[in-house]
mmCIF file of C-alpha atoms and ligand atoms in Angstrom:
data_model
loop_
_atom_site.group_PDB
_atom_site.id
_atom_site.type_symbol
_atom_site.label_atom_id
_atom_site.label_comp_id
_atom_site.label_asym_id
_atom_site.label_seq_id
_atom_site.Cartn_x
_atom_site.Cartn_y
_atom_site.Cartn_z
ATOM 1 C CA MET Q 1 127.466 157.869 69.086
ATOM 2 C CA LYS Q 2 130.380 155.681 69.701
ATOM 3 C CA LYS Q 3 129.043 155.478 73.246
ATOM 4 C CA ILE Q 4 125.835 155.094 72.883
ATOM 5 C CA ILE Q 5 126.084 152.015 70.653
ATOM 6 C CA VAL Q 6 128.800 150.650 73.305
ATOM 7 C CA LEU Q 7 125.823 151.650 75.897
ATOM 8 C CA LEU Q 8 123.057 149.700 74.234
ATOM 9 C CA LEU Q 9 125.104 146.778 73.309
ATOM 10 C CA CYS Q 10 125.862 146.192 77.207
ATOM 11 C CA VAL Q 11 122.224 146.765 77.953
ATOM 12 C CA ALA Q 12 121.659 144.166 75.278
ATOM 13 C CA PHE Q 13 124.436 141.702 76.707
ATOM 14 C CA ILE Q 14 122.990 142.187 80.320
ATOM 15 C CA LEU Q 15 119.556 141.045 79.274
ATOM 16 C CA VAL Q 16 120.799 138.299 77.054
ATOM 17 C CA CYS Q 17 122.384 137.055 80.705
ATOM 18 C CA PHE Q 18 119.274 137.584 82.477
ATOM 19 C CA ALA Q 19 117.203 135.693 80.184
ATOM 20 C CA GLY Q 20 119.733 132.768 79.974
ATOM 21 C CA CYS Q 21 119.804 132.835 84.087
ATOM 22 C CA GLY Q 22 116.188 132.636 84.196
ATOM 23 C CA ASN Q 23 116.197 129.550 82.540
ATOM 24 C CA ALA Q 24 118.796 127.878 84.715
ATOM 25 C CA GLU Q 25 116.982 126.814 87.865
ATOM 26 C CA PRO Q 26 119.159 126.118 90.844
ATOM 27 C CA ALA Q 27 120.822 123.016 90.798
ATOM 28 C CA GLY Q 28 118.974 120.456 92.644
ATOM 29 C CA ASP Q 29 115.657 121.386 91.948
ATOM 30 C CA ASN Q 30 116.246 120.884 88.097
ATOM 31 C CA THR Q 31 116.654 117.135 88.160
ATOM 32 C CA GLU Q 32 113.335 115.570 87.533
ATOM 33 C CA LYS Q 33 112.581 113.133 90.274
ATOM 34 C CA LYS Q 34 111.808 109.625 89.211
ATOM 35 C CA VAL Q 35 108.210 108.637 89.706
ATOM 36 C CA TYR Q 36 108.094 104.948 91.248
ATOM 37 C CA LYS Q 37 105.276 103.372 89.718
ATOM 38 C CA MET Q 38 103.685 100.779 91.843
ATOM 39 C CA GLY Q 39 101.268 97.940 90.638
ATOM 40 C CA THR Q 40 98.526 97.153 93.355
ATOM 41 C CA ASN Q 41 94.940 96.304 93.420
ATOM 42 C CA ALA Q 42 93.542 99.325 95.554
ATOM 43 C CA ALA Q 43 90.329 96.738 96.966
ATOM 44 C CA PHE Q 44 92.013 95.232 99.800
ATOM 45 C CA PRO Q 45 91.998 97.415 102.896
ATOM 46 C CA PRO Q 46 93.852 98.131 104.706
ATOM 47 C CA TYR Q 47 96.634 97.456 102.881
ATOM 48 C CA GLU Q 48 95.680 99.329 99.638
ATOM 49 C CA TYR Q 49 92.245 101.197 99.146
ATOM 50 C CA LYS Q 50 90.698 104.626 98.102
ATOM 51 C CA GLU Q 51 89.455 107.010 100.122
ATOM 52 C CA GLY Q 52 87.397 109.233 97.398
ATOM 53 C CA GLU Q 53 89.762 109.452 94.531
ATOM 54 C CA LYS Q 54 93.018 109.099 96.914
ATOM 55 C CA PHE Q 55 94.970 105.928 97.416
ATOM 56 C CA VAL Q 56 95.774 104.927 101.053
ATOM 57 C CA GLY Q 57 96.598 102.146 103.088
ATOM 58 C CA ILE Q 58 99.932 100.490 104.636
ATOM 59 C CA ASP Q 59 101.267 99.582 101.424
ATOM 60 C CA VAL Q 60 100.793 102.973 99.593
ATOM 61 C CA GLU Q 61 102.097 104.477 102.679
ATOM 62 C CA ILE Q 62 105.342 101.932 102.880
ATOM 63 C CA ALA Q 63 105.913 102.547 99.454
ATOM 64 C CA THR Q 64 105.955 106.355 99.321
ATOM 65 C CA ALA Q 65 108.511 106.313 102.264
ATOM 66 C CA ILE Q 66 110.694 103.688 100.111
ATOM 67 C CA ALA Q 67 110.124 106.054 97.168
ATOM 68 C CA GLU Q 68 111.126 109.278 99.017
ATOM 69 C CA LYS Q 69 113.951 107.276 100.563
ATOM 70 C CA LEU Q 70 115.074 106.527 96.974
ATOM 71 C CA GLY Q 71 114.703 110.247 96.166
ATOM 72 C CA GLY Q 72 111.618 110.097 94.309
ATOM 73 C CA THR Q 73 107.845 110.097 94.487
ATOM 74 C CA LEU Q 74 105.016 107.189 94.272
ATOM 75 C CA GLU Q 75 102.704 106.891 91.497
ATOM 76 C CA VAL Q 76 99.811 104.135 92.378
ATOM 77 C CA VAL Q 77 98.610 101.674 89.326
ATOM 78 C CA ASP Q 78 95.546 100.369 90.009
ATOM 79 C CA MET Q 79 94.736 96.808 88.358
ATOM 80 C CA ASN Q 80 93.407 93.619 88.795
ATOM 81 C CA PHE Q 81 95.585 91.341 91.219
ATOM 82 C CA ASP Q 82 96.072 88.688 88.689
ATOM 83 C CA SER Q 83 97.711 91.303 86.250
ATOM 84 C CA ILE Q 84 100.352 92.751 88.946
ATOM 85 C CA ILE Q 85 102.926 89.995 88.010
ATOM 86 C CA THR Q 86 102.762 90.500 84.545
ATOM 87 C CA SER Q 87 102.984 94.269 84.546
ATOM 88 C CA VAL Q 88 105.938 93.854 86.887
ATOM 89 C CA THR Q 89 107.396 91.575 84.398
ATOM 90 C CA GLN Q 90 106.935 93.962 81.469
ATOM 91 C CA ASN Q 91 108.321 96.681 83.036
ATOM 92 C CA GLU Q 92 105.049 98.914 83.004
ATOM 93 C CA VAL Q 93 105.515 99.296 87.061
ATOM 94 C CA ASP Q 94 108.488 99.383 88.781
ATOM 95 C CA PHE Q 95 107.291 97.006 91.630
ATOM 96 C CA GLY Q 96 104.445 95.480 92.719
ATOM 97 C CA MET Q 97 102.896 95.787 96.122
ATOM 98 C CA ALA Q 98 99.637 94.360 97.167
ATOM 99 C CA GLY Q 99 99.464 91.944 100.287
ATOM 100 C CA MET Q 100 101.413 89.913 97.671
ATOM 101 C CA THR Q 101 102.469 86.586 99.330
ATOM 102 C CA VAL Q 102 105.984 85.212 98.677
ATOM 103 C CA ARG Q 103 105.492 81.893 97.015
ATOM 104 C CA PRO Q 104 107.857 79.716 94.481
ATOM 105 C CA ASP Q 105 105.662 79.863 91.517
ATOM 106 C CA ARG Q 106 105.521 83.610 91.671
ATOM 107 C CA GLU Q 107 109.803 83.537 92.306
ATOM 108 C CA GLU Q 108 109.625 82.197 88.645
ATOM 109 C CA TYR Q 109 108.706 85.625 87.434
ATOM 110 C CA VAL Q 110 109.641 88.176 89.873
ATOM 111 C CA ASP Q 111 112.034 88.396 93.222
ATOM 112 C CA PHE Q 112 110.702 89.341 96.459
ATOM 113 C CA SER Q 113 112.070 91.931 99.013
ATOM 114 C CA SER Q 114 112.678 91.110 102.287
ATOM 115 C CA SER Q 115 109.198 90.582 104.009
ATOM 116 C CA TYR Q 116 107.516 93.788 105.919
ATOM 117 C CA ALA Q 117 104.095 91.888 107.069
ATOM 118 C CA THR Q 118 102.464 88.696 107.643
ATOM 119 C CA GLY Q 119 98.946 87.364 106.345
ATOM 120 C CA VAL Q 120 96.886 84.721 107.514
ATOM 121 C CA GLN Q 121 94.427 82.920 104.812
ATOM 122 C CA CYS Q 122 91.143 83.248 106.847
ATOM 123 C CA VAL Q 123 87.549 81.654 106.278
ATOM 124 C CA ILE Q 124 84.354 84.275 106.303
ATOM 125 C CA VAL Q 125 80.954 82.677 106.519
ATOM 126 C CA LYS Q 126 77.423 83.822 107.588
ATOM 127 C CA ALA Q 127 77.044 83.754 111.180
ATOM 128 C CA ASP Q 128 74.578 81.284 110.989
ATOM 129 C CA SER Q 129 76.286 79.296 108.644
ATOM 130 C CA SER Q 130 76.398 75.220 109.559
ATOM 131 C CA ILE Q 131 80.508 75.793 108.304
ATOM 132 C CA ALA Q 132 82.151 75.458 111.663
ATOM 133 C CA SER Q 133 85.833 74.407 110.859
ATOM 134 C CA ILE Q 134 87.693 74.153 107.837
ATOM 135 C CA GLU Q 135 86.793 70.771 107.231
ATOM 136 C CA ASP Q 136 82.986 71.732 106.568
ATOM 137 C CA LEU Q 137 84.048 73.249 103.575
ATOM 138 C CA ALA Q 138 84.085 70.192 101.844
ATOM 139 C CA GLY Q 139 81.822 69.959 98.941
ATOM 140 C CA LYS Q 140 81.022 73.757 99.917
ATOM 141 C CA LYS Q 141 81.091 76.583 97.123
ATOM 142 C CA ILE Q 142 84.163 78.949 98.119
ATOM 143 C CA GLY Q 143 84.582 82.600 96.937
ATOM 144 C CA THR Q 144 87.843 83.932 96.581
ATOM 145 C CA GLN Q 145 89.823 86.807 94.839
ATOM 146 C CA LEU Q 146 91.241 85.674 91.487
ATOM 147 C CA GLY Q 147 94.803 84.868 91.212
ATOM 148 C CA THR Q 148 95.281 84.904 94.860
ATOM 149 C CA THR Q 149 96.634 82.162 97.195
ATOM 150 C CA GLY Q 150 93.281 81.866 98.535
ATOM 151 C CA PHE Q 151 92.201 80.908 95.238
ATOM 152 C CA MET Q 152 95.012 78.555 95.054
ATOM 153 C CA TYR Q 153 94.454 76.603 98.292
ATOM 154 C CA ALA Q 154 90.920 76.626 98.087
ATOM 155 C CA SER Q 155 91.298 75.062 94.361
ATOM 156 C CA ASP Q 156 94.011 72.501 95.551
ATOM 157 C CA ASP Q 157 92.101 71.858 98.733
ATOM 158 C CA TYR Q 158 88.307 71.388 97.412
ATOM 159 C CA GLY Q 159 88.450 71.326 93.969
ATOM 160 C CA GLU Q 160 88.257 73.717 91.295
ATOM 161 C CA GLU Q 161 84.863 73.290 90.369
ATOM 162 C CA ASN Q 162 83.919 74.538 94.034
ATOM 163 C CA VAL Q 163 85.612 77.704 93.998
ATOM 164 C CA ILE Q 164 84.498 80.823 92.125
ATOM 165 C CA GLY Q 165 87.136 83.665 91.582
ATOM 166 C CA TYR Q 166 85.938 87.242 91.716
ATOM 167 C CA ASP Q 167 88.286 90.351 90.756
ATOM 168 C CA LYS Q 168 87.988 91.959 94.145
ATOM 169 C CA GLY Q 169 87.894 90.219 97.653
ATOM 170 C CA ALA Q 170 84.419 92.715 98.319
ATOM 171 C CA ASP Q 171 82.796 91.108 95.263
ATOM 172 C CA ALA Q 172 83.513 87.384 96.918
ATOM 173 C CA VAL Q 173 81.820 89.109 100.157
ATOM 174 C CA ILE Q 174 78.937 90.270 98.327
ATOM 175 C CA ALA Q 175 78.263 87.036 96.630
ATOM 176 C CA LEU Q 176 78.556 85.241 100.211
ATOM 177 C CA LYS Q 177 75.959 87.603 101.540
ATOM 178 C CA GLY Q 178 73.681 86.830 98.223
ATOM 179 C CA GLY Q 179 74.312 83.311 99.111
ATOM 180 C CA ASP Q 180 76.249 82.404 95.553
ATOM 181 C CA VAL Q 181 79.112 81.097 98.092
ATOM 182 C CA ASP Q 182 79.056 79.562 101.354
ATOM 183 C CA ALA Q 183 82.545 80.698 102.158
ATOM 184 C CA VAL Q 184 85.073 83.117 101.081
ATOM 185 C CA ILE Q 185 89.089 82.364 101.879
ATOM 186 C CA ILE Q 186 90.759 85.555 102.034
ATOM 187 C CA ASP Q 187 93.573 87.262 103.790
ATOM 188 C CA ASN Q 188 92.671 87.997 107.579
ATOM 189 C CA GLU Q 189 93.455 91.778 108.021
ATOM 190 C CA PRO Q 190 90.485 92.559 104.616
ATOM 191 C CA ALA Q 191 88.388 89.915 106.151
ATOM 192 C CA LYS Q 192 88.134 91.806 109.532
ATOM 193 C CA VAL Q 193 87.318 95.421 107.722
ATOM 194 C CA TYR Q 194 84.674 93.283 105.298
ATOM 195 C CA VAL Q 195 83.138 91.475 108.527
ATOM 196 C CA GLU Q 196 83.334 94.899 110.211
ATOM 197 C CA GLU Q 197 81.176 96.657 107.292
ATOM 198 C CA ASN Q 198 78.917 93.546 106.783
ATOM 199 C CA ALA Q 199 76.502 92.798 109.387
ATOM 200 C CA GLY Q 200 75.727 88.890 109.481
ATOM 201 C CA LEU Q 201 78.858 87.357 108.682
ATOM 202 C CA THR Q 202 81.779 86.021 110.907
ATOM 203 C CA ILE Q 203 85.565 84.712 110.638
ATOM 204 C CA LEU Q 204 86.434 81.181 111.738
ATOM 205 C CA GLU Q 205 88.761 81.028 114.385
ATOM 206 C CA THR Q 206 91.175 78.537 112.144
ATOM 207 C CA LYS Q 207 94.329 79.722 110.617
ATOM 208 C CA TYR Q 208 94.081 78.496 106.983
ATOM 209 C CA ALA Q 209 97.473 79.715 106.271
ATOM 210 C CA ILE Q 210 100.350 81.746 107.222
ATOM 211 C CA GLU Q 211 102.133 83.965 104.551
ATOM 212 C CA ASP Q 212 104.725 86.518 104.300
ATOM 213 C CA TYR Q 213 103.687 89.851 102.095
ATOM 214 C CA ALA Q 214 106.912 91.397 100.509
ATOM 215 C CA ILE Q 215 107.009 93.699 96.965
ATOM 216 C CA ALA Q 216 108.087 92.317 93.838
ATOM 217 C CA VAL Q 217 110.512 93.754 91.473
ATOM 218 C CA ASN Q 218 111.027 91.892 87.804
ATOM 219 C CA LYS Q 219 113.282 88.862 87.993
ATOM 220 C CA GLY Q 220 117.360 90.067 87.942
ATOM 221 C CA ASN Q 221 116.457 93.912 88.770
ATOM 222 C CA THR Q 222 118.928 93.578 91.621
ATOM 223 C CA GLU Q 223 119.618 97.205 91.523
ATOM 224 C CA LEU Q 224 116.173 98.029 92.561
ATOM 225 C CA LEU Q 225 115.597 95.031 94.890
ATOM 226 C CA ASP Q 226 118.764 96.191 96.819
ATOM 227 C CA LYS Q 227 117.842 99.941 97.257
ATOM 228 C CA ILE Q 228 113.997 98.466 98.498
ATOM 229 C CA ASN Q 229 115.695 96.281 100.991
ATOM 230 C CA LYS Q 230 117.612 98.796 102.169
ATOM 231 C CA ALA Q 231 115.004 101.401 102.742
ATOM 232 C CA LEU Q 232 112.537 98.725 104.143
ATOM 233 C CA GLU Q 233 115.575 98.084 106.575
ATOM 234 C CA GLU Q 234 115.982 101.702 107.652
ATOM 235 C CA LEU Q 235 112.138 102.099 107.582
ATOM 236 C CA THR Q 236 111.902 99.110 110.007
ATOM 237 C CA ALA Q 237 114.833 100.511 112.450
ATOM 238 C CA ASP Q 238 113.449 103.906 112.775
ATOM 239 C CA GLY Q 239 109.840 102.632 113.654
ATOM 240 C CA THR Q 240 108.193 104.154 110.301
ATOM 241 C CA ILE Q 241 106.734 101.097 109.243
ATOM 242 C CA ASP Q 242 105.202 99.976 112.961
ATOM 243 C CA ALA Q 243 103.813 103.115 113.186
ATOM 244 C CA ILE Q 244 102.194 103.171 109.507
ATOM 245 C CA ILE Q 245 100.820 99.348 110.467
ATOM 246 C CA ALA Q 246 99.454 100.562 113.808
ATOM 247 C CA LYS Q 247 97.826 103.525 111.862
ATOM 248 C CA TYR Q 248 95.420 101.172 110.235
ATOM 249 C CA ILE Q 249 95.325 98.213 112.175
ATOM 250 C CA LYS Q 250 94.134 98.736 115.891
ATOM 251 C CA ALA Q 251 96.061 96.259 118.309
HETATM 252 N N1 LIG R 301 97.933 87.585 99.949
HETATM 253 C C1 LIG R 301 97.221 86.940 98.938
HETATM 254 C C2 LIG R 301 97.793 86.749 97.849
HETATM 255 O O1 LIG R 301 99.324 87.376 97.635
HETATM 256 C C3 LIG R 301 96.155 88.361 98.536
HETATM 257 C C4 LIG R 301 96.472 89.486 98.061
HETATM 258 C C5 LIG R 301 95.421 90.635 97.428
HETATM 259 O O2 LIG R 301 94.340 89.713 97.291
HETATM 260 N N2 LIG R 301 95.653 91.298 97.322
HETATM 261 O O3 LIG R 301 97.636 86.036 96.798
#
């Protein structure tokens, strides 16, 4: 009888052991990966846009590579462009990445990483438009995306009353086609995509402004900023960034 009790106790002991072991996953997999939230406006091809339900584009791929380097994963949080900086300052997202131009007025609220791309503000008009140069924009209605540098330059140079801000660049292009505005000022790569997708539009030769794109983190978050800059440096050195850009922008 004693033997049986000892045996049963042994079996019970082993069972408890197994149950315990089952709960303890191997070290490594057990540590939850940090989810890095990227605030963006996914209506800005080829930097960020949607293919079906999936977020794709240069910024999305670079951010994914950065998150992986930091040992985490990426979550894209889609919002209006003019909400991104606020969202970063309120820590609703870890960083903002949206073909975002480095500007001193933005640097009052966020810190920017080193630049990973160049943007050029350019002017889209109808192919049969009388607007042939930037000078011809005086007195015309200009469509832009709200909160963007295009909106700021156009308002400064041609008067706010002549500038209409849309939530998306694509909406400004629809307004141009419909005759609600005479020109659209927007970054060059999205401009190329819009002109390709919409017959009867053309981009003026003149470069309106040349800008640096960078990633925005909350002001003073040097820990994350340093990590992002290190990741960017490594991804530049090993050719990853060039490869991502080449995938979306055909030379
Ligand atoms: N580069 C422009 C800016 O930072 C536009 C960016 C965008 O529309 N996503 O304002």
